[in-house]
Short mmCIF file of C-alpha atoms in Angstrom, two decimals:
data_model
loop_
_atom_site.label_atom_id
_atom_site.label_comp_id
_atom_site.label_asym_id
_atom_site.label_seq_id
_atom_site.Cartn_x
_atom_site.Cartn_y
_atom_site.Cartn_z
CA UNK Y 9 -39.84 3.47 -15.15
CA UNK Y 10 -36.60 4.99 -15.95
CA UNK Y 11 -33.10 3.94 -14.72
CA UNK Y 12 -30.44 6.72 -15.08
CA UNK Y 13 -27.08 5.82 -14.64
CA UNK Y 14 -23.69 7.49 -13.66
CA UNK Y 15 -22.19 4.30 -15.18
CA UNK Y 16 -22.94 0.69 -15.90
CA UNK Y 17 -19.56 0.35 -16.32
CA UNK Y 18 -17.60 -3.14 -14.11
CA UNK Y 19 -18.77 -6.01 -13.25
CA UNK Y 20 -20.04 -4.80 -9.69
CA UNK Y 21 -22.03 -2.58 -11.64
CA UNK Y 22 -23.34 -4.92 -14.84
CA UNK Y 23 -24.63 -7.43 -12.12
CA UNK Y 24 -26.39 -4.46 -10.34
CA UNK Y 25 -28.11 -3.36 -13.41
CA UNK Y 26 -29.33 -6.86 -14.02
CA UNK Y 27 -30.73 -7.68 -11.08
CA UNK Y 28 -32.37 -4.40 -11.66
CA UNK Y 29 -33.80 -5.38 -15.04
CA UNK Y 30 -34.72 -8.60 -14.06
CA UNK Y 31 -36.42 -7.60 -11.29
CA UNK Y 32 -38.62 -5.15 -13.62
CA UNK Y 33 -39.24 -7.66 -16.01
CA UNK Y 34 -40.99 -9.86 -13.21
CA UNK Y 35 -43.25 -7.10 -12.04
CA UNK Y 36 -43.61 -6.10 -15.45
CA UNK Y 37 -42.14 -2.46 -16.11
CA UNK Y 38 -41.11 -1.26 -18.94
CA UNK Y 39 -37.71 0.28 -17.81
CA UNK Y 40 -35.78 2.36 -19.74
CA UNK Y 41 -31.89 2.67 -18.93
CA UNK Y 42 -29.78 5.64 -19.39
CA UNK Y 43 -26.04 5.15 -18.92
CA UNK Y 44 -23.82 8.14 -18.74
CA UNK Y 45 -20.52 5.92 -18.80
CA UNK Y 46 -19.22 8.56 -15.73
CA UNK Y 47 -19.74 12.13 -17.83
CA UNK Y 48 -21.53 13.77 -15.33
CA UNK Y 49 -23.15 16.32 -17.51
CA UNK Y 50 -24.39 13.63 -19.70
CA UNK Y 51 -26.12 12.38 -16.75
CA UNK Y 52 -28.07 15.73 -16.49
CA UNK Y 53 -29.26 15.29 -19.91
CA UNK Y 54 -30.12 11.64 -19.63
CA UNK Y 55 -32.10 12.60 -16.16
CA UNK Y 56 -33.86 15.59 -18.14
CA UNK Y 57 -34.78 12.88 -21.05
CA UNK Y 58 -36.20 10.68 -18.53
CA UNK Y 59 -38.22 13.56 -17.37
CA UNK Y 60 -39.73 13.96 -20.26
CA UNK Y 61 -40.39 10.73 -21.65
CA UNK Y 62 -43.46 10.11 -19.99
CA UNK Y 63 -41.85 7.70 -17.06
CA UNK Y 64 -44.01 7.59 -13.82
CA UNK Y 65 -40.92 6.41 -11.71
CA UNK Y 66 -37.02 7.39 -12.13
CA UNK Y 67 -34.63 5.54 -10.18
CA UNK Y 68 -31.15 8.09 -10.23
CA UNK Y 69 -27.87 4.99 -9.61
CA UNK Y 70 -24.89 7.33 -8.37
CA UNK Y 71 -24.03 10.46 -9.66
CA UNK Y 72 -22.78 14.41 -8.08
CA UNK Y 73 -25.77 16.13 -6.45
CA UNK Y 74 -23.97 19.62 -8.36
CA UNK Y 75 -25.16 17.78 -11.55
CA UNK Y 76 -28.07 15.84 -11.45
CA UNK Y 77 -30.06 17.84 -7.89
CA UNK Y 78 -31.94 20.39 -10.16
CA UNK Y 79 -33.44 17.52 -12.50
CA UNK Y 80 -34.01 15.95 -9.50
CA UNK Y 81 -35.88 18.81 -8.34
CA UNK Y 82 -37.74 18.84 -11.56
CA UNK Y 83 -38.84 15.47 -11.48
CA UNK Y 84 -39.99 15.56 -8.34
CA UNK Y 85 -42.57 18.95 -9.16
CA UNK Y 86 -43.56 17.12 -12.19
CA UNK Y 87 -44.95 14.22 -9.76
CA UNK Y 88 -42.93 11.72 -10.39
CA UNK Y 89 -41.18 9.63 -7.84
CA UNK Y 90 -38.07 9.37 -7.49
CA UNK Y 91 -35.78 7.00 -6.05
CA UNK Y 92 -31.89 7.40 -5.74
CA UNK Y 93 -29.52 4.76 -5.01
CA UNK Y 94 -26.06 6.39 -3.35
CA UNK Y 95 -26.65 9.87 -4.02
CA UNK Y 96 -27.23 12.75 -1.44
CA UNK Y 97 -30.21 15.07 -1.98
CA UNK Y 98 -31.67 16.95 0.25
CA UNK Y 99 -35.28 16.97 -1.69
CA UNK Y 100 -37.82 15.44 1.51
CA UNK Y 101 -39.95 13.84 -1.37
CA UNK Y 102 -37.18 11.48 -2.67
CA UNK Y 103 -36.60 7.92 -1.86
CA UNK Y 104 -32.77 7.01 -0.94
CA UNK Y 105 -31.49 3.50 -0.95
CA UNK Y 106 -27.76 3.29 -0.24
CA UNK Y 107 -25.62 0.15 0.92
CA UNK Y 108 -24.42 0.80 4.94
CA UNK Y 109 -21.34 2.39 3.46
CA UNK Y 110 -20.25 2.91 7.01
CA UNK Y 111 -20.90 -0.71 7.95
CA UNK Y 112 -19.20 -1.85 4.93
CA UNK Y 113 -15.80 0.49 5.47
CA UNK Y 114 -15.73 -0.91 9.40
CA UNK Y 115 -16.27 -4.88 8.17
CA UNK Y 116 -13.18 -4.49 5.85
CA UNK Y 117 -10.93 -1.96 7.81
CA UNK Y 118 -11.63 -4.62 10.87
CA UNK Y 119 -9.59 -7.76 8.92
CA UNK Y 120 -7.26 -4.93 7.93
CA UNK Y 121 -6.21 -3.64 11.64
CA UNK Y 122 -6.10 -7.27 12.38
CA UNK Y 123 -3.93 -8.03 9.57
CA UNK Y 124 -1.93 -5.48 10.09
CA UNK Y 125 -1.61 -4.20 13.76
CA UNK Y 126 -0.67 -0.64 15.11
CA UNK Y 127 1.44 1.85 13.47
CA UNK Y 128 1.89 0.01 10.16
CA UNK Y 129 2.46 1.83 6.77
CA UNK Y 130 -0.03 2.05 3.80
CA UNK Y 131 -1.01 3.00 0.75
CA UNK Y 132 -5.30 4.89 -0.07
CA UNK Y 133 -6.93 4.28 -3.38
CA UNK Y 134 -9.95 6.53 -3.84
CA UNK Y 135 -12.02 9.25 -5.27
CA UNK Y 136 -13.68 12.35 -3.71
CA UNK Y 137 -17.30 13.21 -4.56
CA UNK Y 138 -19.00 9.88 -4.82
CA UNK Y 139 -21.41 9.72 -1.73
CA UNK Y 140 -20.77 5.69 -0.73
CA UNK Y 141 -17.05 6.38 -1.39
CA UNK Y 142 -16.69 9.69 0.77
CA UNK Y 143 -18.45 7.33 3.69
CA UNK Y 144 -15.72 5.04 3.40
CA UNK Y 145 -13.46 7.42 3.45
CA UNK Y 146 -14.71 9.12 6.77
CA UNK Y 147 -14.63 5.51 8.21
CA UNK Y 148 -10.95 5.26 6.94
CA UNK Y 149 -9.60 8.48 8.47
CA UNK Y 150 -10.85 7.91 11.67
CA UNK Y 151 -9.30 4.39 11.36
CA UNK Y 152 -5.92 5.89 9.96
CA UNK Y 153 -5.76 7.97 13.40
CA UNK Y 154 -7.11 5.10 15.79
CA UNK Y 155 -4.01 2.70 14.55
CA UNK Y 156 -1.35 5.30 14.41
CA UNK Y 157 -1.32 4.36 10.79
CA UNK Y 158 1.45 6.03 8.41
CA UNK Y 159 -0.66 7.19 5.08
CA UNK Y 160 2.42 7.01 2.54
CA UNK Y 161 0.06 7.82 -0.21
CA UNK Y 162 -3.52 8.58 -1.77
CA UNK Y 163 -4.15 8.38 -5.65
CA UNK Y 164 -7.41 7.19 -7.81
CA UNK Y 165 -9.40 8.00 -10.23
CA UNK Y 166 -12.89 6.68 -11.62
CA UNK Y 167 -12.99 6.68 -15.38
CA UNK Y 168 -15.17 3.92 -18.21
CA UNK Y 169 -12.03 1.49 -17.36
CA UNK Y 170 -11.81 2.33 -13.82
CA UNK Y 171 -9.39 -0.59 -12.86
CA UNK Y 172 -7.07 -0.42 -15.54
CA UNK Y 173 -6.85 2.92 -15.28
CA UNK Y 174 -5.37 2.95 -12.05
CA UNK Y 175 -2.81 0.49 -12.94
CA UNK Y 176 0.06 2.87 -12.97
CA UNK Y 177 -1.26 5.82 -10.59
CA UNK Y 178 -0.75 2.75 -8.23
CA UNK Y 179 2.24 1.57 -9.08
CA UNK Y 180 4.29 4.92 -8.94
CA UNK Y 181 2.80 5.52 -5.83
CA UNK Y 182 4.63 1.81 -5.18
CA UNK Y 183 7.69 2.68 -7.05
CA UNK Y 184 8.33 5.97 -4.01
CA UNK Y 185 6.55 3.93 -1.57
CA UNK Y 186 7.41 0.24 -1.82
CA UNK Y 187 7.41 -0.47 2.21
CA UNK Y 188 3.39 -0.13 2.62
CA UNK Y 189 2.48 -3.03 3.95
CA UNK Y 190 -1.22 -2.62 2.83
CA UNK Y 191 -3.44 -0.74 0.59
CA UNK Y 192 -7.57 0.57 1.24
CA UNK Y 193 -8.96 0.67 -1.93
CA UNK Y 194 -12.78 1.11 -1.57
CA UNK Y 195 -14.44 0.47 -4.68
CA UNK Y 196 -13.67 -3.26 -6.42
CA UNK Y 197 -12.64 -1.56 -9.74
CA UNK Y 198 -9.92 0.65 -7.60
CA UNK Y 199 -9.60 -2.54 -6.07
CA UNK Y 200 -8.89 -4.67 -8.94
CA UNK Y 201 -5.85 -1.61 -10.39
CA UNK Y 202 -4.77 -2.06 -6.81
CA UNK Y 203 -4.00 -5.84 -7.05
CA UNK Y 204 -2.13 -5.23 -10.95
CA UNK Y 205 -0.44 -2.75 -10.08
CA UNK Y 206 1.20 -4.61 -6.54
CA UNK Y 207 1.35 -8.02 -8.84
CA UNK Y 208 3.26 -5.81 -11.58
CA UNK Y 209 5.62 -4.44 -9.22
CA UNK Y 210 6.29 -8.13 -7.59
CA UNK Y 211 4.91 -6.97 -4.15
CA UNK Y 212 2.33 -9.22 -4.04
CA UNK Y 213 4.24 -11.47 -0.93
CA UNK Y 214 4.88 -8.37 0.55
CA UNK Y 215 1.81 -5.73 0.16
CA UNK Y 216 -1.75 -6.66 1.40
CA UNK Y 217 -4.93 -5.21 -0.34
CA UNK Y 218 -7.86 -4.10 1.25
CA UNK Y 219 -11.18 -3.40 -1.19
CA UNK Y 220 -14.87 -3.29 -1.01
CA UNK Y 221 -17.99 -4.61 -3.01
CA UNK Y 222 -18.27 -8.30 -4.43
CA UNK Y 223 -18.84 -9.79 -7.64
CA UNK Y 224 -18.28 -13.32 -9.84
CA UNK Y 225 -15.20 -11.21 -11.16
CA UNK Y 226 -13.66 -9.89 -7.78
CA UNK Y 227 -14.25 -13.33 -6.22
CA UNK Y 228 -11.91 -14.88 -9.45
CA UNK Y 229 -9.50 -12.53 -8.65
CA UNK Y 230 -9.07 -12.29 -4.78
CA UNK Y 231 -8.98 -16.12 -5.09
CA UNK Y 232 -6.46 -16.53 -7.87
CA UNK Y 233 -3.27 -17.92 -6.68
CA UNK Y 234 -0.92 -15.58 -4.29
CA UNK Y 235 -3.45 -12.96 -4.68
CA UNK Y 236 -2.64 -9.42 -2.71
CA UNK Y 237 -6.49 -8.93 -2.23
CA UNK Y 238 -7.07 -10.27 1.39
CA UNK Y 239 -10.65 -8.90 2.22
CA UNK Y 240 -13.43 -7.29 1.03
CA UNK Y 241 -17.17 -5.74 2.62
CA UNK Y 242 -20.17 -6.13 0.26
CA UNK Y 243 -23.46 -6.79 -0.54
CA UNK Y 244 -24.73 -8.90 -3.75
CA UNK Y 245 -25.20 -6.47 -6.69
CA UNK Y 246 -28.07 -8.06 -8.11
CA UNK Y 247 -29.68 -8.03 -5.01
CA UNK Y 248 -29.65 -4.43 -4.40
CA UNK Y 249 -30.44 -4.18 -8.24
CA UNK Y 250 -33.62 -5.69 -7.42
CA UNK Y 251 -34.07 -4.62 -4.33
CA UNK Y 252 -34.20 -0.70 -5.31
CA UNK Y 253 -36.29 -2.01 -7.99
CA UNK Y 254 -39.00 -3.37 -5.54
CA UNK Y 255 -38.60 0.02 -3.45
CA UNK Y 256 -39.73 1.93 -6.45
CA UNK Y 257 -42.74 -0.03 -7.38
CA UNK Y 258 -43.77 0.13 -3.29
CA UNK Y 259 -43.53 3.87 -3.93
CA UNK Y 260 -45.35 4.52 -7.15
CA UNK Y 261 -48.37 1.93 -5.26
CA UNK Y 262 -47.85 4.19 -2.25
CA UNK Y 263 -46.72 1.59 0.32
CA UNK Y 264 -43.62 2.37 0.76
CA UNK Y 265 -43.54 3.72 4.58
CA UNK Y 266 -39.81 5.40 4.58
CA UNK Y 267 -38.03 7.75 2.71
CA UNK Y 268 -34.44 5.66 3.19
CA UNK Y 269 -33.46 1.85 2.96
CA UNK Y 270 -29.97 0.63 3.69
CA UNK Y 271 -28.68 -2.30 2.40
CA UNK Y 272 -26.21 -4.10 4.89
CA UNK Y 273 -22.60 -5.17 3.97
CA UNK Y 274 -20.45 -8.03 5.59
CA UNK Y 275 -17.00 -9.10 5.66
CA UNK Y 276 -15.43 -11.59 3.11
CA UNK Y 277 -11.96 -12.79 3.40
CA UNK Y 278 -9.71 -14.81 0.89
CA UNK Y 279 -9.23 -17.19 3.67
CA UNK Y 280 -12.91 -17.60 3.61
CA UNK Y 281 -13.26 -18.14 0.13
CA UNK Y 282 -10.54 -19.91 -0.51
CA UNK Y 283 -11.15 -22.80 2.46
CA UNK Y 284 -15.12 -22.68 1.04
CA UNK Y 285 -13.86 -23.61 -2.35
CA UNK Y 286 -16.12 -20.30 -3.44
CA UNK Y 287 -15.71 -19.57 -7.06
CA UNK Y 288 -19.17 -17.20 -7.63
CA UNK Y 289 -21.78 -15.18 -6.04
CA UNK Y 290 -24.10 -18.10 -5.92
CA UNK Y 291 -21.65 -20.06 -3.61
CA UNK Y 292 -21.28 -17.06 -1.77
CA UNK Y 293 -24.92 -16.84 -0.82
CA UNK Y 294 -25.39 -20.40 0.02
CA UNK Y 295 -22.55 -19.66 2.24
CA UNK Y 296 -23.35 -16.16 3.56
CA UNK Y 297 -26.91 -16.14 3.88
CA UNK Y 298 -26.93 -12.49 5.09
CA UNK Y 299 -26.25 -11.24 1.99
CA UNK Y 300 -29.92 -12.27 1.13
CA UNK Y 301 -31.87 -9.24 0.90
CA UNK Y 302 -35.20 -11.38 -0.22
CA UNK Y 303 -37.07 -9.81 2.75
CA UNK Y 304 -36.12 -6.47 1.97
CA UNK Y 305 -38.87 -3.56 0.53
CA UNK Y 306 -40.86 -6.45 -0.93
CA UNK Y 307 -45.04 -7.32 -0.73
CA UNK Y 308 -46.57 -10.54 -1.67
CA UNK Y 309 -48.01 -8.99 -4.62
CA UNK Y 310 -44.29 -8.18 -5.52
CA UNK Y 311 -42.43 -11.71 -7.23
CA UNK Y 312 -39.03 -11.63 -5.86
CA UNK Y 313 -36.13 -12.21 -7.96
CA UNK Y 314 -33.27 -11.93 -4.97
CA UNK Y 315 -31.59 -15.14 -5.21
#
C-alpha cells in the first residue's frame, strides 16, 4: 500500500500519518509514504511512482484535483484501489474519506457567534483550493452574512512552515485592522500564525481566535496562559490516520459497502480544556468520547489501533 502525501508537514498532520502507519503495521502492510512537502507537481510524480511500484492500494492525503486527477485516473485503470482522504474526484471507482468539514466549520463558528454576537468585526485566515478548507469557507460566508458580520480582512497562505509563515500576513492585516474583535482561521497551522501574530501585536486581551483541527500541540497552545485561541472543531488525527487505513484494507478485501466515509468533528473550547485540566489528546478522548472513531470502517478480522 502506498500513502501519497500533499504534506506531512504540522503536528495535525505528523499525528495523522502515524496513526496511519501504525494502523498498517497492525494489519501488516507494507506502506510506502510519499510526502510532497505542499509542491503540488511533486505530488503528481510521487502518485505516478506509486503507480508503478507494484502497490495494490494507494491512499491520495490532500492535494488539487488539477494535479493529481489524471494519476488518479491511471491508477484506477491499472486496478488498483484507490482511496482519497479530502480530495474531490469525480472518478465513481474511488473511495473518499473526508472529516464533516461542514460539521466541523458550524461546531466552531457556533462558540464564535456566541462569543461574539451580531454585527461584530473580524479578521479570515485561509487558503483557496484545498477541498476541507473551501467547505469551511462556504460554512463561513454564509455565517459572515447571517451575523451581519464586518469582514475587515482575508490573508493566508499554506507553505512547509505553514504557521510561521503567516506570522506577519496576519499581523499587517492587524496593524490596518486592529478593532477585529475575532479571527476564523480554519486550519490549526493558520491557526497557530493567527495566535503569534495577535500575541505579537499585544491584542491578545482584545482579539479572539477562532481555528479548527486538534492536536497535543494546538491543545499546549490554546491552553497556554491568556491565550487568543478560544475554540476549535476537530477530530483526533491519529484516528482518522487509522481509520482511512482500515477503509483501504476493507476495499482491497472487497467489503467495503460505500464509496464515501465522513469522519465527524465536535466543538472544543479553552474553557473546556482549561476547567478539564486537558494537556493532550489522550485526556481529550477520555473526556470527549465522540472523538472515538474505533467503530468506524473496521471488521473483527481488522486489529484496531484507534485509541
Amino acid at each position: 500500500m502506498a500513502l501519497v502525501r500533499q504534506s506531512g508537514a504540522g503536528d495535525y498532520f505528523e499525528q495523522w500519518g502515524n496513526g496511519a502507519k501504525a494502523q498498517a503495521k497492525a494489519l501488516g502492510i507494507d506502506l510506502t509514504v510519499y510526502d510532497a512537502q505542499a509542491d503540488n507537481a511533486k505530488q503528481a510524480t510521487d502518485l505516478s511512482a506509486a503507480i508503478n511500484s507494484g502497490a495494490e492500494a494507494i491512499i491520495v492525503d490532500h492535494g488539487f484535483p488539477a494535479t493529481i486527477q489524471p494519476e488518479i485516473d491511471k491508477a484506477v485503470k491499472k486496478g488498483i484501489k484507490v482511496v482519497v482522504y479530502d480530495v474531490e474526484t469525480k472518478n465513481p471507482e474511488v473511495v473518499s474519506t473526508k472529516q464533516d468539514d461542514a460539521s466541523m466549520a458550524n461546531a466552531v463558528l457556533d462558540v464564535m457567534t456566541k462569543e461574539l454576537g451580531k454585527k461584530a468585526e473580524v479578521g479570515y485566515v485561509n487558503v483557496a483550493g484545498y477541498a476541507a478548507l473551501d467547505k469551511r469557507d462556504t460554512v463561513w460566508r454564509k455565517r459572515v452574512t447571517e451575523n451581519g458580520w464586518k469582514q475587515s480582512f482575508k490573508v493566508g497562505k499554506v507553505t512547509d512552515s505553514t504557521a510561521t509563515d503567516n506570522v506577519p500576513l496576519v499581523s499587517a492585516a492587524l496593524t490596518q485592522h486592529s478593532g477585529v474583535a475575532g479571527i476564523f482561521a480554519p486550519y490549526d497551522e493558520l491557526a497557530k500564525g493567527t495566535v503569534l501574530a495577535v500575541q505579537n501585536k499585544k491584542l491578545a486581551g482584545k482579539v479572539k481566535v477562532f481555528g479548527a483541527d486538534v492536536s497535543n500541540a494546538d491543545i499546549q497552545v490554546i491552553t497556554a496562559k491568556n491565550s487568543p485561541w478560544a475554540a476549535t472543531a476537530g477530530t483526533d488525527p491519529s484516528a482518522v490516520g487509522a481509520a482511512v487505513v482500515r477503509t483501504t484494507a476493507l476495499e482491497l478485501a472487497g467489503r467495503l459497502k460505500t464509496k464515501s466515509v465522513e469522519f465527524p468533528a465536535v466543538a472544543i473550547t479553552r474553557d473546556f480544556l482549561v476547567s478539564k485540566k486537558i494537556q493532550n489528546l489522550n485526556q481529550l478522548r477520555a473526556a470527549l468520547p465522540a472523538l472515538n472513531l474505533s467503530k468506524v470502517s473496521t471488521a473483527d478480522w481488522i486489529p484496531n489501533v484507534a485509541h
